[in-house]
């Protein structure tokens, strides 16, 4: 029988060993179609962080947090919109390719309008 701690440790190990994907993500309010556009060299990190902060009521984006509290988590979609193709398996994606994708998605979605949760044009998560 596997203990809870062993299972948790195994999940952590598997998460660390996953290849990291760089790209663009969206958090979309399915009721209003309002969107938070973001990018990262490790897509799963920011998506998990946003979900966690929203779930505990501590997200720094007040409009997003207020809508989450009012509408509930089922009213939101967390989507990986586009992934940077790695140059090779060991090197992973390059930051300049991600910057190019950021520019394309900023043009495509105009993330500072009324249908956006973005507060400024910098969308890259660290």
PDB file of N, CA and C in Angstrom, residues 15 23-28 35-69 72-73 76-80 117-120 122-126:
ATOM      1  N   UNK A  15       6.433  16.157 -11.662  1.00  0.00           N
ATOM      2  CA  UNK A  15       6.269  17.550 -12.075  1.00  0.00           C
ATOM      3  C   UNK A  15       7.619  18.171 -12.427  1.00  0.00           C
ATOM      4  N   UNK A  23       5.397  29.760 -23.664  1.00  0.00           N
ATOM      5  CA  UNK A  23       4.340  30.164 -24.578  1.00  0.00           C
ATOM      6  C   UNK A  23       3.379  31.160 -23.971  1.00  0.00           C
ATOM      7  N   UNK A  24       2.211  31.193 -24.567  1.00  0.00           N
ATOM      8  CA  UNK A  24       1.160  32.150 -24.229  1.00  0.00           C
ATOM      9  C   UNK A  24       0.019  31.407 -23.541  1.00  0.00           C
ATOM     10  N   UNK A  25      -0.540  32.010 -22.493  1.00  0.00           N
ATOM     11  CA  UNK A  25      -1.711  31.423 -21.834  1.00  0.00           C
ATOM     12  C   UNK A  25      -2.795  32.475 -21.682  1.00  0.00           C
ATOM     13  N   UNK A  26      -4.014  31.987 -21.523  1.00  0.00           N
ATOM     14  CA  UNK A  26      -5.174  32.848 -21.335  1.00  0.00           C
ATOM     15  C   UNK A  26      -5.984  32.348 -20.147  1.00  0.00           C
ATOM     16  N   UNK A  27      -6.468  33.280 -19.363  1.00  0.00           N
ATOM     17  CA  UNK A  27      -7.469  32.974 -18.344  1.00  0.00           C
ATOM     18  C   UNK A  27      -8.711  33.732 -18.794  1.00  0.00           C
ATOM     19  N   UNK A  28      -9.753  32.984 -19.152  1.00  0.00           N
ATOM     20  CA  UNK A  28     -10.940  33.598 -19.743  1.00  0.00           C
ATOM     21  C   UNK A  28     -12.165  33.421 -18.862  1.00  0.00           C
ATOM     22  N   UNK A  35     -10.580  38.554 -20.615  1.00  0.00           N
ATOM     23  CA  UNK A  35      -9.410  37.684 -20.676  1.00  0.00           C
ATOM     24  C   UNK A  35      -8.209  38.309 -19.981  1.00  0.00           C
ATOM     25  N   UNK A  36      -7.418  37.447 -19.329  1.00  0.00           N
ATOM     26  CA  UNK A  36      -6.085  37.820 -18.860  1.00  0.00           C
ATOM     27  C   UNK A  36      -5.112  37.098 -19.773  1.00  0.00           C
ATOM     28  N   UNK A  37      -4.276  37.859 -20.475  1.00  0.00           N
ATOM     29  CA  UNK A  37      -3.268  37.313 -21.375  1.00  0.00           C
ATOM     30  C   UNK A  37      -1.940  37.289 -20.645  1.00  0.00           C
ATOM     31  N   UNK A  38      -1.232  36.172 -20.734  1.00  0.00           N
ATOM     32  CA  UNK A  38       0.070  36.065 -20.093  1.00  0.00           C
ATOM     33  C   UNK A  38       1.022  35.215 -20.903  1.00  0.00           C
ATOM     34  N   UNK A  39       2.296  35.283 -20.563  1.00  0.00           N
ATOM     35  CA  UNK A  39       3.298  34.442 -21.199  1.00  0.00           C
ATOM     36  C   UNK A  39       4.333  34.045 -20.169  1.00  0.00           C
ATOM     37  N   UNK A  40       5.014  32.943 -20.449  1.00  0.00           N
ATOM     38  CA  UNK A  40       6.022  32.460 -19.511  1.00  0.00           C
ATOM     39  C   UNK A  40       6.958  31.488 -20.206  1.00  0.00           C
ATOM     40  N   UNK A  41       8.164  31.387 -19.696  1.00  0.00           N
ATOM     41  CA  UNK A  41       9.107  30.367 -20.155  1.00  0.00           C
ATOM     42  C   UNK A  41       8.732  29.008 -19.568  1.00  0.00           C
ATOM     43  N   UNK A  42       7.849  28.990 -18.564  1.00  0.00           N
ATOM     44  CA  UNK A  42       7.362  27.746 -17.963  1.00  0.00           C
ATOM     45  C   UNK A  42       5.856  27.896 -17.741  1.00  0.00           C
ATOM     46  N   UNK A  43       5.068  27.521 -18.729  1.00  0.00           N
ATOM     47  CA  UNK A  43       3.631  27.795 -18.722  1.00  0.00           C
ATOM     48  C   UNK A  43       2.879  27.249 -17.513  1.00  0.00           C
ATOM     49  N   UNK A  44       3.222  26.079 -17.051  1.00  0.00           N
ATOM     50  CA  UNK A  44       2.435  25.473 -15.978  1.00  0.00           C
ATOM     51  C   UNK A  44       2.611  26.190 -14.643  1.00  0.00           C
ATOM     52  N   UNK A  45       3.755  26.799 -14.423  1.00  0.00           N
ATOM     53  CA  UNK A  45       3.982  27.529 -13.169  1.00  0.00           C
ATOM     54  C   UNK A  45       3.000  28.670 -12.959  1.00  0.00           C
ATOM     55  N   UNK A  46       2.913  29.627 -13.902  1.00  0.00           N
ATOM     56  CA  UNK A  46       1.975  30.737 -13.713  1.00  0.00           C
ATOM     57  C   UNK A  46       0.516  30.304 -13.679  1.00  0.00           C
ATOM     58  N   UNK A  47       0.146  29.337 -14.504  1.00  0.00           N
ATOM     59  CA  UNK A  47      -1.253  28.882 -14.488  1.00  0.00           C
ATOM     60  C   UNK A  47      -1.611  28.308 -13.122  1.00  0.00           C
ATOM     61  N   UNK A  48      -0.720  27.501 -12.563  1.00  0.00           N
ATOM     62  CA  UNK A  48      -0.962  26.951 -11.225  1.00  0.00           C
ATOM     63  C   UNK A  48      -0.997  28.057 -10.177  1.00  0.00           C
ATOM     64  N   UNK A  49      -0.096  29.043 -10.292  1.00  0.00           N
ATOM     65  CA  UNK A  49      -0.053  30.152  -9.326  1.00  0.00           C
ATOM     66  C   UNK A  49      -1.340  30.978  -9.391  1.00  0.00           C
ATOM     67  N   UNK A  50      -1.802  31.305 -10.601  1.00  0.00           N
ATOM     68  CA  UNK A  50      -3.047  32.073 -10.740  1.00  0.00           C
ATOM     69  C   UNK A  50      -4.217  31.317 -10.117  1.00  0.00           C
ATOM     70  N   UNK A  51      -4.332  30.021 -10.417  1.00  0.00           N
ATOM     71  CA  UNK A  51      -5.427  29.215  -9.846  1.00  0.00           C
ATOM     72  C   UNK A  51      -5.376  29.226  -8.321  1.00  0.00           C
ATOM     73  N   UNK A  52      -4.185  29.026  -7.776  1.00  0.00           N
ATOM     74  CA  UNK A  52      -4.034  28.980  -6.322  1.00  0.00           C
ATOM     75  C   UNK A  52      -4.402  30.321  -5.688  1.00  0.00           C
ATOM     76  N   UNK A  53      -3.845  31.413  -6.223  1.00  0.00           N
ATOM     77  CA  UNK A  53      -4.122  32.733  -5.648  1.00  0.00           C
ATOM     78  C   UNK A  53      -5.610  33.084  -5.730  1.00  0.00           C
ATOM     79  N   UNK A  54      -6.241  32.734  -6.834  1.00  0.00           N
ATOM     80  CA  UNK A  54      -7.681  32.976  -6.952  1.00  0.00           C
ATOM     81  C   UNK A  54      -8.453  32.144  -5.938  1.00  0.00           C
ATOM     82  N   UNK A  55      -8.046  30.901  -5.750  1.00  0.00           N
ATOM     83  CA  UNK A  55      -8.783  30.013  -4.837  1.00  0.00           C
ATOM     84  C   UNK A  55      -8.693  30.448  -3.379  1.00  0.00           C
ATOM     85  N   UNK A  56      -7.605  31.126  -3.009  1.00  0.00           N
ATOM     86  CA  UNK A  56      -7.479  31.579  -1.617  1.00  0.00           C
ATOM     87  C   UNK A  56      -7.867  33.049  -1.448  1.00  0.00           C
ATOM     88  N   UNK A  57      -8.289  33.689  -2.541  1.00  0.00           N
ATOM     89  CA  UNK A  57      -8.718  35.082  -2.461  1.00  0.00           C
ATOM     90  C   UNK A  57      -7.579  36.072  -2.404  1.00  0.00           C
ATOM     91  N   UNK A  58      -6.392  35.679  -2.867  1.00  0.00           N
ATOM     92  CA  UNK A  58      -5.235  36.556  -2.763  1.00  0.00           C
ATOM     93  C   UNK A  58      -4.639  36.995  -4.083  1.00  0.00           C
ATOM     94  N   UNK A  59      -5.401  36.948  -5.162  1.00  0.00           N
ATOM     95  CA  UNK A  59      -4.848  37.350  -6.458  1.00  0.00           C
ATOM     96  C   UNK A  59      -4.665  38.864  -6.485  1.00  0.00           C
ATOM     97  N   UNK A  60      -3.527  39.359  -6.988  1.00  0.00           N
ATOM     98  CA  UNK A  60      -3.278  40.805  -6.990  1.00  0.00           C
ATOM     99  C   UNK A  60      -4.159  41.580  -7.979  1.00  0.00           C
ATOM    100  N   UNK A  61      -4.724  40.899  -8.968  1.00  0.00           N
ATOM    101  CA  UNK A  61      -5.610  41.571  -9.920  1.00  0.00           C
ATOM    102  C   UNK A  61      -7.013  41.582  -9.313  1.00  0.00           C
ATOM    103  N   UNK A  62      -7.410  42.716  -8.771  1.00  0.00           N
ATOM    104  CA  UNK A  62      -8.668  42.806  -8.014  1.00  0.00           C
ATOM    105  C   UNK A  62      -9.898  42.513  -8.886  1.00  0.00           C
ATOM    106  N   UNK A  63      -9.902  42.999 -10.129  1.00  0.00           N
ATOM    107  CA  UNK A  63     -11.062  42.757 -10.993  1.00  0.00           C
ATOM    108  C   UNK A  63     -11.223  41.261 -11.258  1.00  0.00           C
ATOM    109  N   UNK A  64     -10.127  40.588 -11.533  1.00  0.00           N
ATOM    110  CA  UNK A  64     -10.170  39.139 -11.762  1.00  0.00           C
ATOM    111  C   UNK A  64     -10.619  38.420 -10.495  1.00  0.00           C
ATOM    112  N   UNK A  65     -10.056  38.808  -9.352  1.00  0.00           N
ATOM    113  CA  UNK A  65     -10.416  38.172  -8.094  1.00  0.00           C
ATOM    114  C   UNK A  65     -11.886  38.404  -7.755  1.00  0.00           C
ATOM    115  N   UNK A  66     -12.377  39.615  -7.978  1.00  0.00           N
ATOM    116  CA  UNK A  66     -13.783  39.911  -7.687  1.00  0.00           C
ATOM    117  C   UNK A  66     -14.724  39.076  -8.560  1.00  0.00           C
ATOM    118  N   UNK A  67     -14.387  38.953  -9.848  1.00  0.00           N
ATOM    119  CA  UNK A  67     -15.218  38.136 -10.736  1.00  0.00           C
ATOM    120  C   UNK A  67     -15.166  36.666 -10.331  1.00  0.00           C
ATOM    121  N   UNK A  68     -13.998  36.182  -9.933  1.00  0.00           N
ATOM    122  CA  UNK A  68     -13.848  34.793  -9.472  1.00  0.00           C
ATOM    123  C   UNK A  68     -14.736  34.546  -8.251  1.00  0.00           C
ATOM    124  N   UNK A  69     -14.684  35.482  -7.314  1.00  0.00           N
ATOM    125  CA  UNK A  69     -15.473  35.351  -6.093  1.00  0.00           C
ATOM    126  C   UNK A  69     -16.975  35.397  -6.401  1.00  0.00           C
ATOM    127  N   UNK A  72     -17.530  32.272  -9.375  1.00  0.00           N
ATOM    128  CA  UNK A  72     -17.038  30.936  -9.051  1.00  0.00           C
ATOM    129  C   UNK A  72     -16.058  30.402 -10.084  1.00  0.00           C
ATOM    130  N   UNK A  73     -15.287  29.411  -9.696  1.00  0.00           N
ATOM    131  CA  UNK A  73     -14.224  28.879 -10.567  1.00  0.00           C
ATOM    132  C   UNK A  73     -14.732  28.241 -11.861  1.00  0.00           C
ATOM    133  N   UNK A  76     -14.468  30.111 -15.352  1.00  0.00           N
ATOM    134  CA  UNK A  76     -13.171  30.483 -15.899  1.00  0.00           C
ATOM    135  C   UNK A  76     -12.497  29.310 -16.589  1.00  0.00           C
ATOM    136  N   UNK A  77     -11.846  29.627 -17.705  1.00  0.00           N
ATOM    137  CA  UNK A  77     -11.047  28.648 -18.436  1.00  0.00           C
ATOM    138  C   UNK A  77      -9.584  29.067 -18.375  1.00  0.00           C
ATOM    139  N   UNK A  78      -8.718  28.112 -18.096  1.00  0.00           N
ATOM    140  CA  UNK A  78      -7.279  28.321 -18.094  1.00  0.00           C
ATOM    141  C   UNK A  78      -6.735  27.567 -19.306  1.00  0.00           C
ATOM    142  N   UNK A  79      -6.207  28.308 -20.281  1.00  0.00           N
ATOM    143  CA  UNK A  79      -5.845  27.714 -21.553  1.00  0.00           C
ATOM    144  C   UNK A  79      -4.411  28.054 -21.946  1.00  0.00           C
ATOM    145  N   UNK A  80      -3.710  27.061 -22.446  1.00  0.00           N
ATOM    146  CA  UNK A  80      -2.428  27.317 -23.097  1.00  0.00           C
ATOM    147  C   UNK A  80      -2.776  27.618 -24.549  1.00  0.00           C
ATOM    148  N   UNK A 117      -8.397  41.744 -18.443  1.00  0.00           N
ATOM    149  CA  UNK A 117      -7.979  41.901 -17.042  1.00  0.00           C
ATOM    150  C   UNK A 117      -6.556  42.449 -16.953  1.00  0.00           C
ATOM    151  N   UNK A 118      -5.840  42.509 -18.078  1.00  0.00           N
ATOM    152  CA  UNK A 118      -4.464  42.996 -18.053  1.00  0.00           C
ATOM    153  C   UNK A 118      -4.436  44.452 -17.631  1.00  0.00           C
ATOM    154  N   UNK A 119      -3.521  44.762 -16.731  1.00  0.00           N
ATOM    155  CA  UNK A 119      -3.412  46.120 -16.212  1.00  0.00           C
ATOM    156  C   UNK A 119      -2.332  46.925 -16.916  1.00  0.00           C
ATOM    157  N   UNK A 120      -1.396  46.247 -17.591  1.00  0.00           N
ATOM    158  CA  UNK A 120      -0.329  46.909 -18.344  1.00  0.00           C
ATOM    159  C   UNK A 120       0.119  45.971 -19.455  1.00  0.00           C
ATOM    160  N   UNK A 122       2.956  44.621 -20.232  1.00  0.00           N
ATOM    161  CA  UNK A 122       3.936  43.576 -19.951  1.00  0.00           C
ATOM    162  C   UNK A 122       3.172  42.333 -19.495  1.00  0.00           C
ATOM    163  N   UNK A 123       3.292  41.247 -20.272  1.00  0.00           N
ATOM    164  CA  UNK A 123       2.517  40.045 -19.967  1.00  0.00           C
ATOM    165  C   UNK A 123       3.386  38.885 -19.515  1.00  0.00           C
ATOM    166  N   UNK A 124       4.698  39.036 -19.522  1.00  0.00           N
ATOM    167  CA  UNK A 124       5.604  37.931 -19.197  1.00  0.00           C
ATOM    168  C   UNK A 124       5.639  37.680 -17.696  1.00  0.00           C
ATOM    169  N   UNK A 125       5.384  36.431 -17.318  1.00  0.00           N
ATOM    170  CA  UNK A 125       5.562  36.003 -15.934  1.00  0.00           C
ATOM    171  C   UNK A 125       6.990  35.546 -15.753  1.00  0.00           C
ATOM    172  N   UNK A 126       7.515  35.776 -14.586  1.00  0.00           N
ATOM    173  CA  UNK A 126       8.880  35.332 -14.328  1.00  0.00           C
ATOM    174  C   UNK A 126       8.924  33.893 -13.895  1.00  0.00           C
TER     175      UNK A 126
END
